[in-house]
Short mmCIF file of C-alpha atoms and ligand atoms in Angstrom, two decimals:
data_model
loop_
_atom_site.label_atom_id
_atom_site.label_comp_id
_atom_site.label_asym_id
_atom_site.label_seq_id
_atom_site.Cartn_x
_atom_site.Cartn_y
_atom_site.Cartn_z
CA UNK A 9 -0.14 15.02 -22.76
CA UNK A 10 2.11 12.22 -22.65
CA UNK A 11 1.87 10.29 -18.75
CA UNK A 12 3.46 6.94 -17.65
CA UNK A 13 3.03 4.97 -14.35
CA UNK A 14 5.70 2.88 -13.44
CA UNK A 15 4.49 -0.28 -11.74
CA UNK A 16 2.01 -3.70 -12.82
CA UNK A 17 -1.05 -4.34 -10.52
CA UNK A 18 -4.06 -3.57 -8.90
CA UNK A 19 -2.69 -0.34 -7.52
CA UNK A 20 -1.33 0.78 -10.49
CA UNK A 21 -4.61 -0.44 -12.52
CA UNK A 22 -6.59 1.79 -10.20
CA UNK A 23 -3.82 4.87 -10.50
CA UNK A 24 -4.82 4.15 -14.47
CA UNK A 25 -8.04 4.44 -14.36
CA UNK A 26 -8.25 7.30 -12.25
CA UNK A 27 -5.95 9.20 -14.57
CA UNK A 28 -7.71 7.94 -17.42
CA UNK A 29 -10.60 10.48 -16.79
CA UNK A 30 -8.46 13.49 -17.37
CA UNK A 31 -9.32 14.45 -20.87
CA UNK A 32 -6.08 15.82 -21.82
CA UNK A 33 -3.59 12.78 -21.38
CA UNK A 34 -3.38 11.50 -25.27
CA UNK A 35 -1.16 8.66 -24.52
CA UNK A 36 -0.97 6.80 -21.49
CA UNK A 37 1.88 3.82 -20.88
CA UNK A 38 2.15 1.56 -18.30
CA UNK A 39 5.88 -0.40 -17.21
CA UNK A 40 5.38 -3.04 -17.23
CA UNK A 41 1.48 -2.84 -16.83
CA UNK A 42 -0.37 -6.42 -17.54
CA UNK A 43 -2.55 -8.10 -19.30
CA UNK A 44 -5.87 -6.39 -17.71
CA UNK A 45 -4.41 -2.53 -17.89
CA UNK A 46 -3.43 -3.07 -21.51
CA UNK A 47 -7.49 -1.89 -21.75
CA UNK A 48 -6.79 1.18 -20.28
CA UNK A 49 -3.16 1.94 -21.36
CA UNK A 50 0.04 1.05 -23.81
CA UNK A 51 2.01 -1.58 -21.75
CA UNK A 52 5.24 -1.43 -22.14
CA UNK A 53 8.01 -4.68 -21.32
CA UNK A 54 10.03 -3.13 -19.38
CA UNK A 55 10.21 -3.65 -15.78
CA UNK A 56 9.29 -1.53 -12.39
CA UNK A 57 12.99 -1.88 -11.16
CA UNK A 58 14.60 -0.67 -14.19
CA UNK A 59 15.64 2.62 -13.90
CA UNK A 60 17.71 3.13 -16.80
CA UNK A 61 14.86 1.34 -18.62
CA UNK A 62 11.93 3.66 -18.03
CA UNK A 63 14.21 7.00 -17.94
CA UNK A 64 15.50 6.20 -21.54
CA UNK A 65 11.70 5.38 -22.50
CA UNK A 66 10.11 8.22 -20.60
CA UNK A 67 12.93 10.16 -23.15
CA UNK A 68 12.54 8.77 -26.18
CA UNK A 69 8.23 8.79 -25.56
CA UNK A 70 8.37 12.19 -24.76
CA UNK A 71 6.68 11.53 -21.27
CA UNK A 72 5.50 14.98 -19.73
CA UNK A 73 4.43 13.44 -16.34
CA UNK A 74 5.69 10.26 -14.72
CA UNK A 75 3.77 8.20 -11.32
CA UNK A 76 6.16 5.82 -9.92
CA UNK A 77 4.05 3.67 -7.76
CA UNK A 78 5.59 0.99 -6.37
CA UNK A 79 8.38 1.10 -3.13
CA UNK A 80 10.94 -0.80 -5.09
CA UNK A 81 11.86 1.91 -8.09
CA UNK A 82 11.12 4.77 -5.80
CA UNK A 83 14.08 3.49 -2.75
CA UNK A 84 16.18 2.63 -6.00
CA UNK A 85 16.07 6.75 -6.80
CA UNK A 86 13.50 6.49 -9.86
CA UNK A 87 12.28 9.33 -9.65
CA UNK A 88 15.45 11.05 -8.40
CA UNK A 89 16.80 9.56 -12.72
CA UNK A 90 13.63 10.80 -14.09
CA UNK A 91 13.75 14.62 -12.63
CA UNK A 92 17.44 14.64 -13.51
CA UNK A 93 16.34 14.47 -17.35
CA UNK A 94 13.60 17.40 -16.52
CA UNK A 95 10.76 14.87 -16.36
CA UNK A 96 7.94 15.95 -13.29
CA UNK A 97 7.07 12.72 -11.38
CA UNK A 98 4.75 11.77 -8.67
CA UNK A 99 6.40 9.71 -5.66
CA UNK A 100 9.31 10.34 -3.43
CA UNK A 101 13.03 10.79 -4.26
CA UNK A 102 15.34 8.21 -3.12
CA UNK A 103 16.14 10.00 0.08
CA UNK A 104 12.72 10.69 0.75
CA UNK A 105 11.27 7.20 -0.17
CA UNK A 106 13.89 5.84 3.02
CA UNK A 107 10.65 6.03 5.06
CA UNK A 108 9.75 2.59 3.79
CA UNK A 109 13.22 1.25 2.39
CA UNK A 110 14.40 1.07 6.05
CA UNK A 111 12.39 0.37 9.59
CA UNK A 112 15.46 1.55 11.45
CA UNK A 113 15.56 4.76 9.44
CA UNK A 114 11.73 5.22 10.19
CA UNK A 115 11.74 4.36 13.95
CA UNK A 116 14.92 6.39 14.96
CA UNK A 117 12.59 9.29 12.95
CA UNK A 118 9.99 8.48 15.05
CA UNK A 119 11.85 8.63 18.57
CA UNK A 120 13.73 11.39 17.56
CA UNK A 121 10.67 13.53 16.72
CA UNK A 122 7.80 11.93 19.07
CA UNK A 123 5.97 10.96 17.04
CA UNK A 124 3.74 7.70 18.69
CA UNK A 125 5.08 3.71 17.52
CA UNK A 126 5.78 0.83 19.49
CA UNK A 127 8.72 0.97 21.75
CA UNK A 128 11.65 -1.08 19.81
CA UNK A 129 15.27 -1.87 20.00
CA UNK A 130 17.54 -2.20 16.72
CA UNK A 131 20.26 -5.25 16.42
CA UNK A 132 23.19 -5.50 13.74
CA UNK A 133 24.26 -8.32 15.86
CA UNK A 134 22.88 -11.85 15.99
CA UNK A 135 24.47 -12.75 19.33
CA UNK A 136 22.94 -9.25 20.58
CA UNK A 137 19.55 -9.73 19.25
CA UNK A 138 19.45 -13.55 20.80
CA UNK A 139 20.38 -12.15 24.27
CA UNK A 140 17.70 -9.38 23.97
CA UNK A 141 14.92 -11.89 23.44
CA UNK A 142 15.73 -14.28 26.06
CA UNK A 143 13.72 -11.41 28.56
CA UNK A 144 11.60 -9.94 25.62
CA UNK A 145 8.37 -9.44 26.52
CA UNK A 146 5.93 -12.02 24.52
CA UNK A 147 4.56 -11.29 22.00
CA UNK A 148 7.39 -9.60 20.20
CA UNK A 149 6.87 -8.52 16.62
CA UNK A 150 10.77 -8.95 15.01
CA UNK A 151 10.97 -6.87 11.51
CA UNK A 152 13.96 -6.55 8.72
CA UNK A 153 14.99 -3.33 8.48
CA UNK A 154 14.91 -3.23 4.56
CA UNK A 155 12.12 -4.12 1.82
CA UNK A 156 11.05 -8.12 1.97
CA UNK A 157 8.31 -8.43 -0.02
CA UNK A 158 5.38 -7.45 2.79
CA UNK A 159 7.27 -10.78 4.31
CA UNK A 160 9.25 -9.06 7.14
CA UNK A 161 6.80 -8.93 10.09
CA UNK A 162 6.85 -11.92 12.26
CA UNK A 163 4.73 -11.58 14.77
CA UNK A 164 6.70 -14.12 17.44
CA UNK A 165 4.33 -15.49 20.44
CA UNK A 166 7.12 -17.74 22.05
CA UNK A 167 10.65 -16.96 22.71
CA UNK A 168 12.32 -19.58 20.28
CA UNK A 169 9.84 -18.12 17.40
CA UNK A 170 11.23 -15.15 18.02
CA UNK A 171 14.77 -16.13 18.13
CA UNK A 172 13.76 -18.46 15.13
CA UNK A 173 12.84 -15.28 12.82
CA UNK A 174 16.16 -13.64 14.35
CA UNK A 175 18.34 -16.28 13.02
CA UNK A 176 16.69 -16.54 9.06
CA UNK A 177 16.78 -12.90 8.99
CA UNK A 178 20.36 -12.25 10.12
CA UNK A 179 22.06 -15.72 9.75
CA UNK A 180 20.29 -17.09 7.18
CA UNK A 181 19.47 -13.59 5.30
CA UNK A 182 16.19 -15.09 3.62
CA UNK A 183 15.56 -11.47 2.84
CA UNK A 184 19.47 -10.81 2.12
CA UNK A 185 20.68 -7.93 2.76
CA UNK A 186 17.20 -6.19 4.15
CA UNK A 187 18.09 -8.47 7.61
CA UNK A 188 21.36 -6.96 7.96
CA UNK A 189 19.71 -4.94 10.89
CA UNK A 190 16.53 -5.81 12.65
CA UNK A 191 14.15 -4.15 14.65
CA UNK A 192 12.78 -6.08 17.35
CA UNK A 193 9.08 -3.87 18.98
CA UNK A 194 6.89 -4.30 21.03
CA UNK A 195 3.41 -6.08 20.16
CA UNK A 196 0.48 -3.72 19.80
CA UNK A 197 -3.07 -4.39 20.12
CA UNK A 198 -6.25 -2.55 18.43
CA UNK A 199 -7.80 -2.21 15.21
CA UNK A 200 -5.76 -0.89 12.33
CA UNK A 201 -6.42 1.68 9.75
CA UNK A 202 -4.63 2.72 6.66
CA UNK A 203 -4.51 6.57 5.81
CA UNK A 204 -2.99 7.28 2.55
CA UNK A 205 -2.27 11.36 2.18
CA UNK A 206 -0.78 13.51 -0.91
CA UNK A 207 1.95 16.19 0.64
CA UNK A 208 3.84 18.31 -1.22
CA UNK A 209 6.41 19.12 1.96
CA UNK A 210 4.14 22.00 2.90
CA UNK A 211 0.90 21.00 2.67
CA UNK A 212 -0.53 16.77 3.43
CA UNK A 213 -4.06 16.50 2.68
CA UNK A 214 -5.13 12.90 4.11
CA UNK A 215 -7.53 10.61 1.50
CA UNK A 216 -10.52 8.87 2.83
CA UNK A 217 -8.93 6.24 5.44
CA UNK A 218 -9.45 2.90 4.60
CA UNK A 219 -8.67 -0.75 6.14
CA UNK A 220 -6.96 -3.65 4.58
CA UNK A 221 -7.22 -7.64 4.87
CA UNK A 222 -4.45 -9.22 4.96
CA UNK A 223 -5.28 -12.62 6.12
CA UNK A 224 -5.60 -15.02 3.57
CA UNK A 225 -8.80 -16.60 5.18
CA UNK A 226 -12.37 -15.99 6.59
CA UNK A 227 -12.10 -14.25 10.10
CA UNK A 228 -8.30 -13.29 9.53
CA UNK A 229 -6.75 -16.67 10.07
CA UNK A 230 -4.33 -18.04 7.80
CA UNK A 231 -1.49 -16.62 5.87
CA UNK A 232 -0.15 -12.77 5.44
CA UNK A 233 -0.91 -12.28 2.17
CA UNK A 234 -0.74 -9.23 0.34
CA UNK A 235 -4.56 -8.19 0.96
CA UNK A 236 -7.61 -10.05 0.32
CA UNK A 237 -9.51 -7.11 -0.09
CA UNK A 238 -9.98 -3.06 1.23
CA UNK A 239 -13.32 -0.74 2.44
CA UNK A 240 -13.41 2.81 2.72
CA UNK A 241 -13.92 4.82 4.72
CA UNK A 242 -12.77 2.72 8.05
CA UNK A 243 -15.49 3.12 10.78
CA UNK A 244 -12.72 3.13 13.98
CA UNK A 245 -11.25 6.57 12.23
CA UNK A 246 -13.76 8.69 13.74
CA UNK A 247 -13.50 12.49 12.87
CA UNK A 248 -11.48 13.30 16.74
CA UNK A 249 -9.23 10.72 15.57
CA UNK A 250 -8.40 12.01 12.53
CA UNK A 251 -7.68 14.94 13.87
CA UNK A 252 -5.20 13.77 16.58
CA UNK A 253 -3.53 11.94 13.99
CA UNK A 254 -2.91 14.68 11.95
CA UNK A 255 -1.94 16.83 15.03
CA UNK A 256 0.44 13.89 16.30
CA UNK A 257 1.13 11.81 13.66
CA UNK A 258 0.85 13.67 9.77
CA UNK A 259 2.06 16.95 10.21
CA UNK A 260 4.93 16.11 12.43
CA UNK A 261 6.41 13.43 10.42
CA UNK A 262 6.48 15.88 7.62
CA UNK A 263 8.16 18.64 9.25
CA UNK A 264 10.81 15.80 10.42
CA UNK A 265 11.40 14.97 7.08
CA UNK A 266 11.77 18.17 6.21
CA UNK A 267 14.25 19.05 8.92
CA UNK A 268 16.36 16.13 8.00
CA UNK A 269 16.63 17.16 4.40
CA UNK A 270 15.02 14.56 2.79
CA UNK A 271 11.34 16.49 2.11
CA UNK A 272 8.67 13.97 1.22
CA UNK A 273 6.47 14.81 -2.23
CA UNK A 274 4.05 11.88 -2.92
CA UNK A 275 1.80 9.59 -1.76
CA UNK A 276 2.35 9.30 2.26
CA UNK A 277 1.30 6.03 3.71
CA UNK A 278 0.33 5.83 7.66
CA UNK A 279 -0.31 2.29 8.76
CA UNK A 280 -1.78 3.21 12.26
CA UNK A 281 -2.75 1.31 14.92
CA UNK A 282 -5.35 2.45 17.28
CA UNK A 283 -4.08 1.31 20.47
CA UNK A 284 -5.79 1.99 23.93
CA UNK A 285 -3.68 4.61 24.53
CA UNK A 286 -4.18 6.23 21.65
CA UNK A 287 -3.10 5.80 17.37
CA UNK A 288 0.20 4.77 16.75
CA UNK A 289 2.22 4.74 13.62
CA UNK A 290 3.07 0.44 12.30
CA UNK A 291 4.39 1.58 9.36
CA UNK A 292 5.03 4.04 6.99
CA UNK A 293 4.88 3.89 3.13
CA UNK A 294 6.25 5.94 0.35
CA UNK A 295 3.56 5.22 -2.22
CA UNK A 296 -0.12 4.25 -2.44
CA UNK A 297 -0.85 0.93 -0.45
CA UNK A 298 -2.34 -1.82 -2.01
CA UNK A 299 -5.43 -3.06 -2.50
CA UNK A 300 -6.46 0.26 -0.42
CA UNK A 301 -5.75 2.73 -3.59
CA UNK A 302 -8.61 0.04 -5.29
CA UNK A 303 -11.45 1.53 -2.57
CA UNK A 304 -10.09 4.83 -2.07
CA UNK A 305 -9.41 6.67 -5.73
CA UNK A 306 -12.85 5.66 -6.83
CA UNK A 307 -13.99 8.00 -3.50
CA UNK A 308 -12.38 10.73 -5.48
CA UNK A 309 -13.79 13.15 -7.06
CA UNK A 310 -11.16 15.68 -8.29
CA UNK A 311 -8.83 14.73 -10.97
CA UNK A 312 -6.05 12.55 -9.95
CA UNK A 313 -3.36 14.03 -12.42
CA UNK A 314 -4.45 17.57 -11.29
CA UNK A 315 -3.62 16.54 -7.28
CA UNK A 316 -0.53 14.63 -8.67
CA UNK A 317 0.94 17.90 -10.62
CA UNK A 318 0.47 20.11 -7.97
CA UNK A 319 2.16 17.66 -5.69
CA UNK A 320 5.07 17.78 -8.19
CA UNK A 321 4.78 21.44 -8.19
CA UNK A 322 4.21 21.84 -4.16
CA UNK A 323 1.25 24.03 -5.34
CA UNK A 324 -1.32 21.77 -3.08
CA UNK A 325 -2.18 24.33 -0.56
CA UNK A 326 -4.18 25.54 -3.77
CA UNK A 327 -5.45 22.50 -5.28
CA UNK A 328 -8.89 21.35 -4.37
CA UNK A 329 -8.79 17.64 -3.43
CA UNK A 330 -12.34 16.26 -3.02
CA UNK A 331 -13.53 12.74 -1.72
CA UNK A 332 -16.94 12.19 -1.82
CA UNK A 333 -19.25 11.12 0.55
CA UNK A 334 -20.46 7.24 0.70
CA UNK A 335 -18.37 3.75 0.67
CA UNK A 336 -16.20 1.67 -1.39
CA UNK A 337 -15.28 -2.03 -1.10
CA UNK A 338 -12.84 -4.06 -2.74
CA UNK A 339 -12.98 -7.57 -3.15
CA UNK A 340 -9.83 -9.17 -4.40
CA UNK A 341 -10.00 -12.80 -6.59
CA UNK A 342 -6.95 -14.85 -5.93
CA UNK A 343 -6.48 -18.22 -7.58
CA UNK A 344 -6.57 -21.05 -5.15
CA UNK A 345 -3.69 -21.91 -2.91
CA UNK A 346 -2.49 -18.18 -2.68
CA UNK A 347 0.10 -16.96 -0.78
CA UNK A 348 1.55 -20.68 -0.88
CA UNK A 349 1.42 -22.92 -4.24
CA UNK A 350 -1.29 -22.25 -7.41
CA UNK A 351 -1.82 -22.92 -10.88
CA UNK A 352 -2.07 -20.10 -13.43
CA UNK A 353 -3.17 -19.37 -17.17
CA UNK A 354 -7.13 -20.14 -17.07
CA UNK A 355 -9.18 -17.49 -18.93
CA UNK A 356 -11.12 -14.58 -17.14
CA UNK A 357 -14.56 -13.75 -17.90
CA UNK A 358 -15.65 -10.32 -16.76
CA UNK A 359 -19.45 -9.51 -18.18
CA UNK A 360 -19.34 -6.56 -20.22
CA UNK A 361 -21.90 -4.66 -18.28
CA UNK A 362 -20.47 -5.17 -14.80
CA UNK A 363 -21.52 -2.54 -12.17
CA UNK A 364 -18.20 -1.81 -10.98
CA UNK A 365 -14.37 -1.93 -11.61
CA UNK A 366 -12.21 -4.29 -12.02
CA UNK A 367 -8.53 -3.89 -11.28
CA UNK A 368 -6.34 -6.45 -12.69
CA UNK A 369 -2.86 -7.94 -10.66
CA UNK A 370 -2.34 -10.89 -12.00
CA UNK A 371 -3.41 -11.05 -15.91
CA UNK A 372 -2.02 -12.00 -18.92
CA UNK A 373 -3.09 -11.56 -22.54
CA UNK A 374 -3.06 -14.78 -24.24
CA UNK A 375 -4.24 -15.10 -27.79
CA UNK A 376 -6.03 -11.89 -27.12
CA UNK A 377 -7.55 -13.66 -23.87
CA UNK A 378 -7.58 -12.37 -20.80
CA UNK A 379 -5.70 -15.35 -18.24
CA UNK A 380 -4.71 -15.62 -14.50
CA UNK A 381 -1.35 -14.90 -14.47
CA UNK A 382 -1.07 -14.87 -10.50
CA UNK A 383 -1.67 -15.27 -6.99
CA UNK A 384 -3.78 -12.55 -6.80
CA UNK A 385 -5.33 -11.83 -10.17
CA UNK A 386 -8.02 -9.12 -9.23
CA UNK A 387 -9.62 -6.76 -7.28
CA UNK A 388 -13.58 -5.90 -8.08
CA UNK A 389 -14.27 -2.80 -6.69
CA UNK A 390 -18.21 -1.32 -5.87
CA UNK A 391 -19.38 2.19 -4.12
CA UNK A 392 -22.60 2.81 -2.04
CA UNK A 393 -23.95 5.43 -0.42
CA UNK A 394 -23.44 3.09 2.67
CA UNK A 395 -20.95 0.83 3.04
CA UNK A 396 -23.27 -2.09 3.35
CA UNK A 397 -24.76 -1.29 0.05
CA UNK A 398 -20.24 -1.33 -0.87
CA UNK A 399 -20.27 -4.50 0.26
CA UNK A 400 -22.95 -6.43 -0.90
CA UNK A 401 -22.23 -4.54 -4.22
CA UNK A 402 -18.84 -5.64 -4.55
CA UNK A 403 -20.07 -9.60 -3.48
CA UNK A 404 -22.59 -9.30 -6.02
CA UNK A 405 -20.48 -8.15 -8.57
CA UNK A 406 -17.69 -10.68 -7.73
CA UNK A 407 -19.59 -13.56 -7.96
CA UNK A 408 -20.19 -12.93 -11.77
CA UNK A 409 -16.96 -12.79 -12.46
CA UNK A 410 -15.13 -16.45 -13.18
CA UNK A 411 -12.14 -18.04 -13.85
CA UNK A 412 -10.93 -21.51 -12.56
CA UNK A 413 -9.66 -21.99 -9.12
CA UNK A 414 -10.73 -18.72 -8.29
CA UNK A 415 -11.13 -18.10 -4.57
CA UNK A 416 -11.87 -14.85 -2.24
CA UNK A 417 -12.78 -14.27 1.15
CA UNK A 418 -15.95 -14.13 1.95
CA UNK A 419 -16.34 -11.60 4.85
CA UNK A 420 -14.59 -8.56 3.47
CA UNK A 421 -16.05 -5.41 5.68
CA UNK A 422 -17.86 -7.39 7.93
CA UNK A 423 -15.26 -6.41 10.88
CA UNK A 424 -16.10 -2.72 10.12
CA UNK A 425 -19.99 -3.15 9.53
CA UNK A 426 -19.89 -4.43 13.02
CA UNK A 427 -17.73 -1.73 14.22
CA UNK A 428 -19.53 0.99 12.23
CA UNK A 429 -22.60 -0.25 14.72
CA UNK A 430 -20.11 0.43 17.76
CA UNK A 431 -18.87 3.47 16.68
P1 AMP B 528 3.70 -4.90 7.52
O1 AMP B 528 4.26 -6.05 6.72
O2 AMP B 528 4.72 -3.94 7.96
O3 AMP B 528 2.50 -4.30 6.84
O4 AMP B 528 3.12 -5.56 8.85
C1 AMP B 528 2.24 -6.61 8.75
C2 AMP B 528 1.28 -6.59 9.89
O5 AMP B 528 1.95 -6.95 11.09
C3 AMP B 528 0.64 -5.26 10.20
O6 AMP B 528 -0.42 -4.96 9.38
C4 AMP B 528 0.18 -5.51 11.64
O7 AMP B 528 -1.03 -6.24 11.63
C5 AMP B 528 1.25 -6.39 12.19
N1 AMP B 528 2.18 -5.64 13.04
C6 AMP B 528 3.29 -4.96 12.65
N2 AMP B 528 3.87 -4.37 13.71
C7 AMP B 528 3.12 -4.69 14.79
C8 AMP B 528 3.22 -4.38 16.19
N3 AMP B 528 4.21 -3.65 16.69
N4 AMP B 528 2.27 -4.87 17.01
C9 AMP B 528 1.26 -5.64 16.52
N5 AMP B 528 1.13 -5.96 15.21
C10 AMP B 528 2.05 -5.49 14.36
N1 LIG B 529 -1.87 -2.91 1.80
C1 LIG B 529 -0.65 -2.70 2.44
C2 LIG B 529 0.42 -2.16 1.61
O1 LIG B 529 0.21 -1.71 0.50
O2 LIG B 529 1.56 -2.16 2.06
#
């Protein structure tokens, strides 16, 4: 069987791997891929956004099954250009995948369905938006409504920050036209937990939850970054909390796609935050999040293309989807300076007999040599029975791997081996 996956980093390394144990995929391509999944599949130049691109290859390669993993192809109707030629794919259609491509979209879903976020307000007018925030309560989180890169939460403690953020999304349109519109929410407080899910429309089976770091430093200070590194499962997602969420949260934003006519098949991202008064919905994603896919497909233990066909073929009521028990941790290797300013292009040494994976974001083949290619370049991933034995796996294994100006956070899981204590 002939399978591509759309998409070029650690996620989509991970998403390769996974399928890779399925005996009965012969050829596997990646689009663009890099340098590090050219181990485990045929890259192919041609990039995520596309579409024309990778519908005439998927055509001409004979592709039986397609993942699109990343948000950009799947809100520019990927998969939507792929079915049209009779190709199956995993991820949303274009109306579907509007559950990340716009905030306003998600939060009038939300309040129109009750389903729990942060009280907000939307602006399309800069003069509107300014007078709102001059009684605001502080802090005030201001968002773009479109796609910005993971760069369009600013989390606003004074009033002219706020009005600051305002102006560069809607004046200065730093994310173009994503700040068209803004959403402007209220500031929540608790810890956060990330609950990827595969639904078919009818059926959403959540994956193990799992809980990102996206502070660039030691003790979350510093830069947003894209995440430093992922465990799984997340201690604060006790069992009665997984259950409200799915009574609150899963099932009902599902049925309210559904009754809008824009059914969601795919990956199902909740970014929840457990707040005092309960979990509340951040953010919602069309496709796998990443690093978290990096610590939560190696927790599964049925076949990945299996769960992804029947997903395609709403046939998951049916399909067995299996996590086992134990702990994964994923330490990502970022070269030094990242998110702001870093050099690239020094060779990677991974020893061959490495207890782990490695998931590759940032590679590049030179001369046959593997090279940092950027910001972040990996992810090492480890599993435990516990997720202590995760983590001092994943540090372990981490520290044999080497390239120049490599750096990594130290203290990935420690917030949730403290918490697991609580618990
Ligand atoms: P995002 O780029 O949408 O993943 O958001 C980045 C981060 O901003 C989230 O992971 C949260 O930590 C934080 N955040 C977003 N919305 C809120 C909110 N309403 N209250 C508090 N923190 C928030
Ligand atoms: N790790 C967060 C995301 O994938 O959006």
């Amino acid at each position: 069987m002939n399978v591509m996956v759309v998409g070029g980093g650690g996620r989509e390394h991970a998403i390769i791997k996974s399928l890779r144990k399925n005996p009965n995929i012969t050829e596997l391509y990646a689009l663009p891929g890099n340098g590090g999944i050219a181990t485990d599949a045929t890259c192919v130049d041609i990039d995520a956004k596309d579409i024309a691109g990778i519908t005439a290859f998927a055509e001409a390669h004979g592709i039986e099954f397609a993942v699109v993993a990343p948000d950009d192809p799947l809100v520019l109707g990927a998969v939507d250009a792929l079915e049209a030629k009779g190709i199956p794919c995993f991820g949303p259609n274009k109306k579907a995948a509007i559950l990340e491509g716009s905030k306003v979209f998600s939060k009038n879903l939300m309040k129109k369905y009750g389903i729990p976020t942060a009280a907000y307000e939307v602006f399309s007018d800069l003069e509107a938006a300014l007078i709102y925030l001059e009684t605001a309560p502080l802090p005030t989180v201001v968002k773009a409504d479109g796609l910005a890169l993971g760069k369009g939460v600013i989390i606003a403690e004074t009033r002219e920050e706020a009005q600051a953020a305002v102006r560069s999304m809607m004046e200065d349109k730093i994310f173009g036209e994503s700040g068209s519109n803004v959403v402007i929410e209220e500031f929540l407080t608790g810890p956060e937990v990330s609950v990827l899910s595969f639904t078919d429309g009818k059926t959403l089976i959540p994956m193990v939850s799992s809980m990102d770091h996206k502070r660039a430093l030691d003790g979350d200070e510093g830069l947003n970054t894209g995440g430093m590194g992922t465990i799984a499962p997340n201690p604060y997602y006790t069992k009665d909390i997984a259950k409200q969420c799915m009574k609150e949260i899963f099932l009902p934003t599902m049925a309210a796609m559904n009754a809008e006519g824009r059914t969601f098949k795919g990956c199902l991202y909740f970014g929840l935050m457990l707040t005092p008064i309960g979990p509340k919905v951040i953010e919602y994603n069309c496709r796998f999040g990443d690093p978290e896919t990096q610590v939560v497909l190696p927790l599964l233990e049925s076949d990945l293309l299996t769960v992804m066909q029947a997903t395609a073929a709403e046939t998951l009521a049916e399909t067995e989807v299996i996590f086992r028990a134990g702990a994964a941790c994923c330490v990502v290797m970022a070269s030094k300076g990242y998110p702001g300013l870093y050099e690239t292009g020094y060779p990677i040494a991974i020893p061959s007999d490495l207890d782990g994976d490695v998931y590759v974001a940032g590679g590049q083949l030179r001369d046959g040599m593997l090279c940092t290619a950027g910001g972040r370049v990996l992810g090492v991933t480890a599993t435990g029975d516990t997720l202590k034995e995760a983590v001092e796996k994943a540090y372990r294994q981490a520290g044999r791997v080497t390239f120049n100006n490599a750096y990594y956070r130290k203290d990935i899981g420690q917030k949730a081996l403290l918490a697991a204590e609580e618990v």
